[in-house]
Short mmCIF file of C-alpha atoms and ligand atoms in Angstrom, two decimals:
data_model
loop_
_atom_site.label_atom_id
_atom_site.label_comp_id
_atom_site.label_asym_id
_atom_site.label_seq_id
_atom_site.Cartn_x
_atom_site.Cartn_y
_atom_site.Cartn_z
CA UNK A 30 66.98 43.97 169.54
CA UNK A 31 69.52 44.06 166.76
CA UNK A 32 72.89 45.31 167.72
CA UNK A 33 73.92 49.24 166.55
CA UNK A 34 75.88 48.89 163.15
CA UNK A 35 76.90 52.73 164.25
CA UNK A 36 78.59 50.97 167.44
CA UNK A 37 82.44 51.16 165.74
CA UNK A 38 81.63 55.20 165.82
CA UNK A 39 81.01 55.31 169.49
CA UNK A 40 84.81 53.00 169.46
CA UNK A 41 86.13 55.91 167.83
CA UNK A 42 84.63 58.34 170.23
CA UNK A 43 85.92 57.00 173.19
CA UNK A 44 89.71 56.68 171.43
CA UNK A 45 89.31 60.75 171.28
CA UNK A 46 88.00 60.81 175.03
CA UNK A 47 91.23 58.32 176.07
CA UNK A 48 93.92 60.72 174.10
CA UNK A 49 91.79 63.81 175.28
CA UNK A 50 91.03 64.74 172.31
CA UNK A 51 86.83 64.71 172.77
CA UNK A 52 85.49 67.83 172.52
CA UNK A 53 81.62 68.86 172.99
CA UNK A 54 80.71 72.18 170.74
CA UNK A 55 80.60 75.57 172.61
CA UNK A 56 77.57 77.15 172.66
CA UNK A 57 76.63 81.03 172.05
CA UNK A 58 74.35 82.49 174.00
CA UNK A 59 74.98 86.14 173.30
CA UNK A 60 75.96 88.09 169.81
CA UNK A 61 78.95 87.09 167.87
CA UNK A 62 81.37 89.91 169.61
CA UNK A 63 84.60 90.41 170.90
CA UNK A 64 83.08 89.81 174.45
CA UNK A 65 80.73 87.21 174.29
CA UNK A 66 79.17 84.78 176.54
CA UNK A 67 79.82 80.66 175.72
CA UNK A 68 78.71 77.87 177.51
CA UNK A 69 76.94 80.59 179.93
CA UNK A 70 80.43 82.27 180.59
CA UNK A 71 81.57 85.77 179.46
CA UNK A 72 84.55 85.55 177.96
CA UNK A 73 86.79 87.62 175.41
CA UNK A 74 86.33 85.78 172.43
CA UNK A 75 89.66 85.59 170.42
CA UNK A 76 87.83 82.12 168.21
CA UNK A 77 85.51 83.77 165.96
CA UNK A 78 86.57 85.36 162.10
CA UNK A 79 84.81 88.33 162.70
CA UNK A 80 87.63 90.33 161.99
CA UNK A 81 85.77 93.35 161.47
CA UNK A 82 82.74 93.00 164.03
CA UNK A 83 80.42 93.05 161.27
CA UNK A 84 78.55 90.20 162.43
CA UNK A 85 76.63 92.81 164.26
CA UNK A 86 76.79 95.86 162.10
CA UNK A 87 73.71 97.99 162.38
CA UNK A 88 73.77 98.79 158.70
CA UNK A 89 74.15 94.85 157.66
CA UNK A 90 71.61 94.12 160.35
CA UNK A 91 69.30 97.03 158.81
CA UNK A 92 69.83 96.15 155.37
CA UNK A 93 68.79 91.90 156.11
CA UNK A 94 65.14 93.12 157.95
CA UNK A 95 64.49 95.57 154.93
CA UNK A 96 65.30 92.60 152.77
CA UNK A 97 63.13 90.02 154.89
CA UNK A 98 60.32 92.58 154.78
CA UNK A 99 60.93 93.29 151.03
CA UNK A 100 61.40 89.60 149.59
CA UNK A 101 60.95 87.04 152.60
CA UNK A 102 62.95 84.68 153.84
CA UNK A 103 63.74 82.29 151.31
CA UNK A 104 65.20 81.97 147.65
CA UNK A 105 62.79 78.75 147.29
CA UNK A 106 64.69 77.29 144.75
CA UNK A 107 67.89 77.21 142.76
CA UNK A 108 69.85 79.58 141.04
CA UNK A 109 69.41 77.72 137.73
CA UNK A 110 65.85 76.83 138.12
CA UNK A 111 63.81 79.99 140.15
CA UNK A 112 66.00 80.66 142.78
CA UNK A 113 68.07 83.90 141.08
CA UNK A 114 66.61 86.96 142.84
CA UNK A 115 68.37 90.26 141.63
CA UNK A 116 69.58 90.93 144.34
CA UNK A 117 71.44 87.99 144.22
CA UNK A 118 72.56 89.34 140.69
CA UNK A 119 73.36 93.01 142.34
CA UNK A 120 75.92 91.21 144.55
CA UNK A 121 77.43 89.84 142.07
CA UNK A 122 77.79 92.63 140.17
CA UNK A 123 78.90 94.67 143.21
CA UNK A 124 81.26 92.29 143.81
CA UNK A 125 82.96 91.91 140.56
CA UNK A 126 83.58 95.86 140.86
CA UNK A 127 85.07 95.10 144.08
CA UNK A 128 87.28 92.39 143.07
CA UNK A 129 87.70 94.64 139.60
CA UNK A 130 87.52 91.18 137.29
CA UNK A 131 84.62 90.81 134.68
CA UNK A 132 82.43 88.96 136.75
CA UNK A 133 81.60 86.97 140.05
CA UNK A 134 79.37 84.30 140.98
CA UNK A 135 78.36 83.26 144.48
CA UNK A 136 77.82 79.76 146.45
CA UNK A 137 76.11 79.11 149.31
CA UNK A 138 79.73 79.23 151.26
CA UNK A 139 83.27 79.46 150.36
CA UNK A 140 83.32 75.60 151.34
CA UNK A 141 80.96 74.79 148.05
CA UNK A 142 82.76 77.89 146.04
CA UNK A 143 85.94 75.87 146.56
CA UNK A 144 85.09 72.33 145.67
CA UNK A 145 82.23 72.99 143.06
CA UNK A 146 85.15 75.28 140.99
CA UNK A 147 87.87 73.01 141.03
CA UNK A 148 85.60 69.31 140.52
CA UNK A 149 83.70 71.13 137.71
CA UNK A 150 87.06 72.76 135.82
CA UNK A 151 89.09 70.06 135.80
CA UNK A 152 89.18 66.10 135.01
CA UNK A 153 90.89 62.91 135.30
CA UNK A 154 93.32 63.75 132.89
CA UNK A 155 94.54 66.82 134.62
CA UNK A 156 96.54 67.84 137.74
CA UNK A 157 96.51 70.15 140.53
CA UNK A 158 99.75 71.34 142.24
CA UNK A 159 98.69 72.12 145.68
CA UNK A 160 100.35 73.44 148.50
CA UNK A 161 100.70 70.87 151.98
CA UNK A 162 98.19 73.38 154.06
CA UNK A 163 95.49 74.28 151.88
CA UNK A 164 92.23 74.25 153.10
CA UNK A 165 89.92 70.93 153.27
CA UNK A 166 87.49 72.63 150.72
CA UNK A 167 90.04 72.54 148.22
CA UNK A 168 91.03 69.23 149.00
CA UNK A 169 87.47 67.95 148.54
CA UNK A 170 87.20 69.37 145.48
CA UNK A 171 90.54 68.40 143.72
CA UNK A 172 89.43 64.74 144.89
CA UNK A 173 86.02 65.21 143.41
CA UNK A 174 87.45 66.25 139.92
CA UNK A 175 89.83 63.47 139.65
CA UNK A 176 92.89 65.15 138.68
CA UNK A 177 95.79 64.15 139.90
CA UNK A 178 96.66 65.43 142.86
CA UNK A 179 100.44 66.81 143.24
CA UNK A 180 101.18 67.99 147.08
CA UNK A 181 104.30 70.57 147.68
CA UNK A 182 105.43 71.23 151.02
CA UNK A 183 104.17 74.47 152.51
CA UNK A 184 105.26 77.80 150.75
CA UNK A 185 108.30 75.96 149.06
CA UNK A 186 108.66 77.53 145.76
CA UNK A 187 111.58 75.26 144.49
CA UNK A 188 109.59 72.00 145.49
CA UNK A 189 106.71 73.22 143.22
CA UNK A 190 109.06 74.14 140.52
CA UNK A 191 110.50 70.42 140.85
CA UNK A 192 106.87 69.27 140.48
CA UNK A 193 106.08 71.30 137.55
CA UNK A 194 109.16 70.50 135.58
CA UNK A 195 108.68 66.94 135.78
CA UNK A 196 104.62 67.04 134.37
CA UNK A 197 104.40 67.04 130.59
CA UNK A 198 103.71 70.49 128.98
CA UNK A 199 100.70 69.26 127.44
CA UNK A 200 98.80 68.34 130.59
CA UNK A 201 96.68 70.68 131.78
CA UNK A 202 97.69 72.05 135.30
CA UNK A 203 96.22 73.72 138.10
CA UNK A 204 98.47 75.61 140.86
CA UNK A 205 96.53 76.65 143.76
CA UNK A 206 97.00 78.13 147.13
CA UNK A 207 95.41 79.87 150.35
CA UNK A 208 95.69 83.39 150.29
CA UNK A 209 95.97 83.47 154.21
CA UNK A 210 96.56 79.57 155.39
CA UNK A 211 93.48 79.39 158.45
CA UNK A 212 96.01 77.58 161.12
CA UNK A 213 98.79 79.31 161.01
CA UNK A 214 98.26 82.69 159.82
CA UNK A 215 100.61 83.28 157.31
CA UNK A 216 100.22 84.34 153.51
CA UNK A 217 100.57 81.82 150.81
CA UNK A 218 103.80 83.33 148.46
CA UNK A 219 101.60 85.06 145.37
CA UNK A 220 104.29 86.39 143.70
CA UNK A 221 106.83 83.63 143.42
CA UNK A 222 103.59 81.26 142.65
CA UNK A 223 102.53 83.27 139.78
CA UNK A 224 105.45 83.43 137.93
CA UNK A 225 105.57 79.68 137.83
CA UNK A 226 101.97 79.28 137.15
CA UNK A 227 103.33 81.72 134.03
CA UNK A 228 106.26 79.96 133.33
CA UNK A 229 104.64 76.22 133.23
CA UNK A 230 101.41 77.63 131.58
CA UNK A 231 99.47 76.63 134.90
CA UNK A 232 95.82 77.95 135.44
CA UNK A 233 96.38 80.50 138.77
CA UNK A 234 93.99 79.75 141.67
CA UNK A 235 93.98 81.49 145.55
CA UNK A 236 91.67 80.93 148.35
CA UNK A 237 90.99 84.27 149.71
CA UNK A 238 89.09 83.42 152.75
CA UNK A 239 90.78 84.64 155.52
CA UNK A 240 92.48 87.35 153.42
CA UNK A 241 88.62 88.70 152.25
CA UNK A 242 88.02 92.05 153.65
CA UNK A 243 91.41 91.31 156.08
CA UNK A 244 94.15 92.13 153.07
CA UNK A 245 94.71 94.83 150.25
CA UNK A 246 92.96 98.01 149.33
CA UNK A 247 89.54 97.79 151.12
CA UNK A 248 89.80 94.16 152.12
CA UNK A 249 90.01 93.56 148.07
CA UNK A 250 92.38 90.63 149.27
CA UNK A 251 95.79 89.17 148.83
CA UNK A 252 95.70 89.83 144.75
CA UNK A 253 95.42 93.46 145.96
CA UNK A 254 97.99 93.05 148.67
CA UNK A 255 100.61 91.76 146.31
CA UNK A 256 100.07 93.28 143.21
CA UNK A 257 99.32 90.51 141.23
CA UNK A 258 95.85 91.82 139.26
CA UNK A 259 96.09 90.47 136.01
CA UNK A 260 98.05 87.74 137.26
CA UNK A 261 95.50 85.49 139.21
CA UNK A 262 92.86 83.36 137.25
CA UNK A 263 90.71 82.34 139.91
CA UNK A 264 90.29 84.50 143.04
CA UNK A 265 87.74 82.55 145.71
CA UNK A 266 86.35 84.22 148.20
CA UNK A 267 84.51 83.95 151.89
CA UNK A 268 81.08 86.15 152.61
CA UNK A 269 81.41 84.30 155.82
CA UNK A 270 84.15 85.47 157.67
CA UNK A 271 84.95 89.28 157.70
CA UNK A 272 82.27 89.80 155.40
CA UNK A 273 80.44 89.08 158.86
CA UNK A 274 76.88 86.78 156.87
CA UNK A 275 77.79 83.55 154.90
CA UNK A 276 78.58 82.78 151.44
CA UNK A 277 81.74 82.26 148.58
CA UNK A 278 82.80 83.72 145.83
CA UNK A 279 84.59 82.88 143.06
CA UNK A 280 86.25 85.78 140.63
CA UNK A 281 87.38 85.92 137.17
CA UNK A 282 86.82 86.28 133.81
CA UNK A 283 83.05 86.60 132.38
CA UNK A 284 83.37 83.16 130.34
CA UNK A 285 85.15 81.42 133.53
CA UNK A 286 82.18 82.32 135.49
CA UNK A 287 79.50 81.39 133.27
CA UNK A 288 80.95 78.52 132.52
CA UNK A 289 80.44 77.74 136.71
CA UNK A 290 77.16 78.74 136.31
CA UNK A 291 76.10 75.41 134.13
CA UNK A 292 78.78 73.40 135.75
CA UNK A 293 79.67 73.95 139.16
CA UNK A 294 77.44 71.05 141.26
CA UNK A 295 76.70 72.88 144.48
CA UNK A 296 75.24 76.33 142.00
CA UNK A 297 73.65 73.41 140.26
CA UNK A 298 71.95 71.42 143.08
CA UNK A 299 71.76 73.38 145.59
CA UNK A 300 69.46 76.07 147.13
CA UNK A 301 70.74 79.90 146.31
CA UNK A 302 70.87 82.31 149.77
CA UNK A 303 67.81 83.69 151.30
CA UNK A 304 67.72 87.37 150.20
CA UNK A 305 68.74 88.44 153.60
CA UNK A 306 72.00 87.31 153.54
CA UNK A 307 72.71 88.63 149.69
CA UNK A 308 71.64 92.39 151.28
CA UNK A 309 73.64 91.79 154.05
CA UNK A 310 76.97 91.03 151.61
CA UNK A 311 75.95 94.27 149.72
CA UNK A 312 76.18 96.21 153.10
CA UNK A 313 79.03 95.19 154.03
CA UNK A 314 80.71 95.54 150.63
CA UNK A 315 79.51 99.55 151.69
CA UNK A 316 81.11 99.58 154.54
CA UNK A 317 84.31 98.28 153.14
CA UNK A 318 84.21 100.58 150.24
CA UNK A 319 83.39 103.76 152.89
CA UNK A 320 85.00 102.54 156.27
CA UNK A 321 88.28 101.02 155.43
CA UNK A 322 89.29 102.73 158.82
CA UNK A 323 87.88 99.83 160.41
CA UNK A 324 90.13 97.56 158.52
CA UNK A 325 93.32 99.99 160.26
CA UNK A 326 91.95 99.07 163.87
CA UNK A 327 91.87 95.49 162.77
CA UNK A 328 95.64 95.58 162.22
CA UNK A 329 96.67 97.94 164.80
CA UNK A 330 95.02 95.24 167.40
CA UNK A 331 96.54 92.59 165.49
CA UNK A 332 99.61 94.50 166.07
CA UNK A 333 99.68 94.69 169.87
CA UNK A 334 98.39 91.19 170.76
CA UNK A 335 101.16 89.56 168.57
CA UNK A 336 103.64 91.82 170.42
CA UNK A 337 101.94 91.14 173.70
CA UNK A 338 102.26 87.40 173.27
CA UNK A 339 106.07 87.67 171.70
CA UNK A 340 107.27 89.47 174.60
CA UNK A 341 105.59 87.20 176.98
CA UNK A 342 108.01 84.35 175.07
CA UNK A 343 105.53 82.18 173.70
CA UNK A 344 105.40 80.62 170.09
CA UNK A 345 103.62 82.14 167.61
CA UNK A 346 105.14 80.81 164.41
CA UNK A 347 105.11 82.57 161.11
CA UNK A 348 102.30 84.40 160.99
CA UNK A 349 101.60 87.43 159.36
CA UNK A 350 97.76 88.18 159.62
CA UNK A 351 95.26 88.99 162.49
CA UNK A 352 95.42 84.65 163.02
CA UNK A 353 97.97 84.36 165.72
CA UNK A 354 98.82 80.63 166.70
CA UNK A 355 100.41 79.83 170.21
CA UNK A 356 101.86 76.28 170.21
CA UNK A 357 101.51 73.60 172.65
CA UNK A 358 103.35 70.82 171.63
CA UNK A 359 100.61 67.55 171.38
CA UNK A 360 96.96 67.57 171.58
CA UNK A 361 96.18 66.86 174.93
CA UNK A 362 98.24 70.22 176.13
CA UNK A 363 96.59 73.01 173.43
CA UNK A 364 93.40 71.64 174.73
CA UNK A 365 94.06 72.18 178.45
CA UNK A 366 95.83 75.68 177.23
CA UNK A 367 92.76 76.35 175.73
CA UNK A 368 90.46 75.23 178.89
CA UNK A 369 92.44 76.91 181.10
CA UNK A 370 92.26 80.34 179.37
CA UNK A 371 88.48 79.80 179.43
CA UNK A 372 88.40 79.10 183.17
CA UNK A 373 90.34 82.70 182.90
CA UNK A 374 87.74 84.64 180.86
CA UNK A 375 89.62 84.03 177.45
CA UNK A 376 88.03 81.47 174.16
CA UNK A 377 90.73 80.48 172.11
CA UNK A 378 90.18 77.42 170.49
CA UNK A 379 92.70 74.11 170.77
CA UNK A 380 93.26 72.81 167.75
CA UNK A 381 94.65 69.10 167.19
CA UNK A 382 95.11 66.69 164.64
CA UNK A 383 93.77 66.27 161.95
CA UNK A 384 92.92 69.62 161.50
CA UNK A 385 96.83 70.30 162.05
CA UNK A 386 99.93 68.05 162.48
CA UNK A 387 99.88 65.82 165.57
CA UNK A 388 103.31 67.45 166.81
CA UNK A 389 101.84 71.25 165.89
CA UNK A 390 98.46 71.69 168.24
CA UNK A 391 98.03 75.39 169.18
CA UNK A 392 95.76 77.41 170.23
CA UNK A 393 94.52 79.73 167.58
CA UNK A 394 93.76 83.20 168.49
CA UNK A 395 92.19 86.06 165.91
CA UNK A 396 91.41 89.51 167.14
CA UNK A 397 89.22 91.73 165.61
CA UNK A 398 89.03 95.67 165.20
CA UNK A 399 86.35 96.06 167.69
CA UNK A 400 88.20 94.50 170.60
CA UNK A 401 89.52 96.97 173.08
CA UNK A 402 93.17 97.12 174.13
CA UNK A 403 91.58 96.45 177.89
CA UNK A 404 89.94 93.04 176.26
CA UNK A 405 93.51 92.52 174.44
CA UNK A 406 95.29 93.03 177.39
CA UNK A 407 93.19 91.15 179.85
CA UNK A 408 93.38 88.30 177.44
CA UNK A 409 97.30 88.86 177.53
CA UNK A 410 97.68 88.55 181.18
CA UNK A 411 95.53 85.01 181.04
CA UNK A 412 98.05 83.98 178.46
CA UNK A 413 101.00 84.70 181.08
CA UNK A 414 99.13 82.96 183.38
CA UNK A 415 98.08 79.90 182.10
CA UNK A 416 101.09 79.77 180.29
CA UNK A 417 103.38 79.54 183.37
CA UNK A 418 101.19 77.24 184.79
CA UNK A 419 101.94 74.64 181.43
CA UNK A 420 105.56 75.53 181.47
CA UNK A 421 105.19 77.48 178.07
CA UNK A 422 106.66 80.25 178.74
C1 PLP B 3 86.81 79.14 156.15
C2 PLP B 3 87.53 78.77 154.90
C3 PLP B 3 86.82 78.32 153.80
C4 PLP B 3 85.35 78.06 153.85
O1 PLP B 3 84.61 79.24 153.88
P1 PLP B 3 83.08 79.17 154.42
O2 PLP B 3 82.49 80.38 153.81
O3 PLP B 3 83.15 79.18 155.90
O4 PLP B 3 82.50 77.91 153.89
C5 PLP B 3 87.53 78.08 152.64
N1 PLP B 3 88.87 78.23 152.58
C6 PLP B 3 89.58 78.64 153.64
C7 PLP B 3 91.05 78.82 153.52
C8 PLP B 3 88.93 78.92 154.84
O5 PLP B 3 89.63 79.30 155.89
#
């Protein structure tokens, strides 16, 4: 028998059992809810990015059968080949209406909206000034464009400016953030960004994901939030998170967008979304247009758990959205944090390197607007709790 040439993986494995690092996927065996049932246990689930339960909203849930009993399940091709349905073309038009720019297009997930926009804008010649935390998606997609790839410590304004000053004026540049950065919670600074990006003639991009139906008039995002219409070149999006289905977008002008359309690899080569889950987006763009109350509960929860965990003393960092991190220290301790809560009735997630610094795991904890303030405070008390127990509090 010849010997496994995958055997170095199964090395590496057993280096992330040693450090305690290992970790075997969680498995849902209920809905996607605020109290849901993992691994056969119910627990209040503070992991998912539900934010606004609609995951499980009768009207999106309506609105994919009709579709599946209207068009069937799949797009069977691409979008550039068969595969644009128009209801794929409705969301996008619903969309750009939303995001109130010219016009939208949208990838199979905010993942491939990231990466296939900035590989297919830029090339070797140009650079991207990127902030320390931004998500791997645009990471993967700076590295597939070639640019060069300029890194500025988290949210530091004057480090950027430092970067930007020292780039020729000729080169084309690319300065790009998270809206809402996914580990820690807080909000990438829009403002202070923008007038650089106007100042060094920059092209203006922001990740939107966790800030999509979360921030700004109607869950428009962080654009919305801060003022900055106009401003902004590129907005991406997530259909996956709040949005409660799956998908990206990406927002801006009308020749931007068609311009992704013959470009952008995964739009290219890739297979457009089953009708269901376009209908779906289009409900839920509904709701947000005609139940932005639920987008109040989602903050007024987010208001008491961060105030529940604050006053309990633990570490919660900077955030500023409905992502609240508690940290642990080093790996091994968020992950017993996090298996301890779940002995308690509570899923938060660990989360260790190299998803976050080795000295920063956390547990990362999102509520949602359909959790209860009994759930919330149940989850609270296990916090105390456990948290004793670890000597985090
Ligand atoms: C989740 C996330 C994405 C990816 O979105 P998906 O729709 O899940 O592929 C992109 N950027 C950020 C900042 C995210 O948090």
């Amino acid at each position: 028998m010849r010997a496994d040439p995958l055997a170095y993986l199964t090395t590496e494995l057993n280096t992330l059992r040693e450090q305690g690092l290992y970790r075997s996927l969680r498995v849902l065996d209920s809905r996607q809810q605020a109290t849901s049932r993992f691994d056969g246990r119910t627990v209040v689930n503070l992991s998912s990015n539900n934010y606004l339960g609609l995951t499980t909203h009768p009207k999106l849930v309506e609105a994919a059968i009709q579709a599946i009993r209207d068009f069937g399940v799949g797009s069977g091709s691409v979008r550039t080949i068969a595969g644009t349905m128009a209801i794929h073309m409705e969301l996008e038009r619903r969309l750009a209406v939303f995001k109130k720019t010219e016009a939208v297009v949208v990838f199979q997930s905010g993942f491939t909206a990231n990466a296939g926009t900035v590989s297919s804008i830029l090339t070797k010649d140009d650079v991207v000034i990127s902030d320390a935390l931004n998500h791997a998606s645009i990471i993967d997609g700076c590295r597939l464009s070639r640019a060069a790839i300029k890194v500025f410590p988290h949210k530091d304004l004057a480090a950027a400016r430092t970067v930007l000053q020292e780039l020729p004026a000729s080169q084309r540049k690319l300065l790009i953030t998270d809206g809402v950065f996914s580990m820690d919670g807080d909000l990438g600074p829009l403002p202070g960004l923008c007038d650089l990006a106007e100042e060094f003639g920059c092209i203006m991009m922001v990740d939107d994901a966790h800030a999509s139906g979360v921030f700004g008039a109607n869950g428009r995002g962080t654009v919305d939030h801060f003022k900055m219409h106009g401003r902004v070149d590129i907005q991406v999006g997530t259909l996956s998170k709040a949005v409660g289905a799956l998908g990206g977008y990406v927002a801006g002008t009308r020749d931007f967008i068609e311009f992704l359309y013959h470009r952008a690899r995964p739009f290219l080569f890739s297979t457009s979304h089953p009708p269901s889950v376009a209908a779906t987006c289009i409900a839920a763009l509904d709701v947000l247009e005609q139940e932005p109350d639920i987008i109040d509960r989602l903050w007024d929860n987010t208001r008491f758990f961060k105030a529940g965990l604050v006053a309990m003393g633990f570490d919660t960092g900077a955030s500023e959205s409905p992502i609240t991190p508690v940290f642990a220290g080093e790996g091994s301790r968020a992950m017993k944090l996090s298996d301890r809560l779940f002995e308690e009735g509570v899923f938060a997630q660990g989360i260790a390197f190299p998803t976050v610094a080795r000295d920063k795991a956390r547990v990362r904890t999102i509520v949602t607007a359909t959790h209860t303030k009994d759930e919330l405070q149940f989850a609270l008390d296990a916090f105390g709790k456990v948290g004793k127990e670890l000597g985090l509090i």
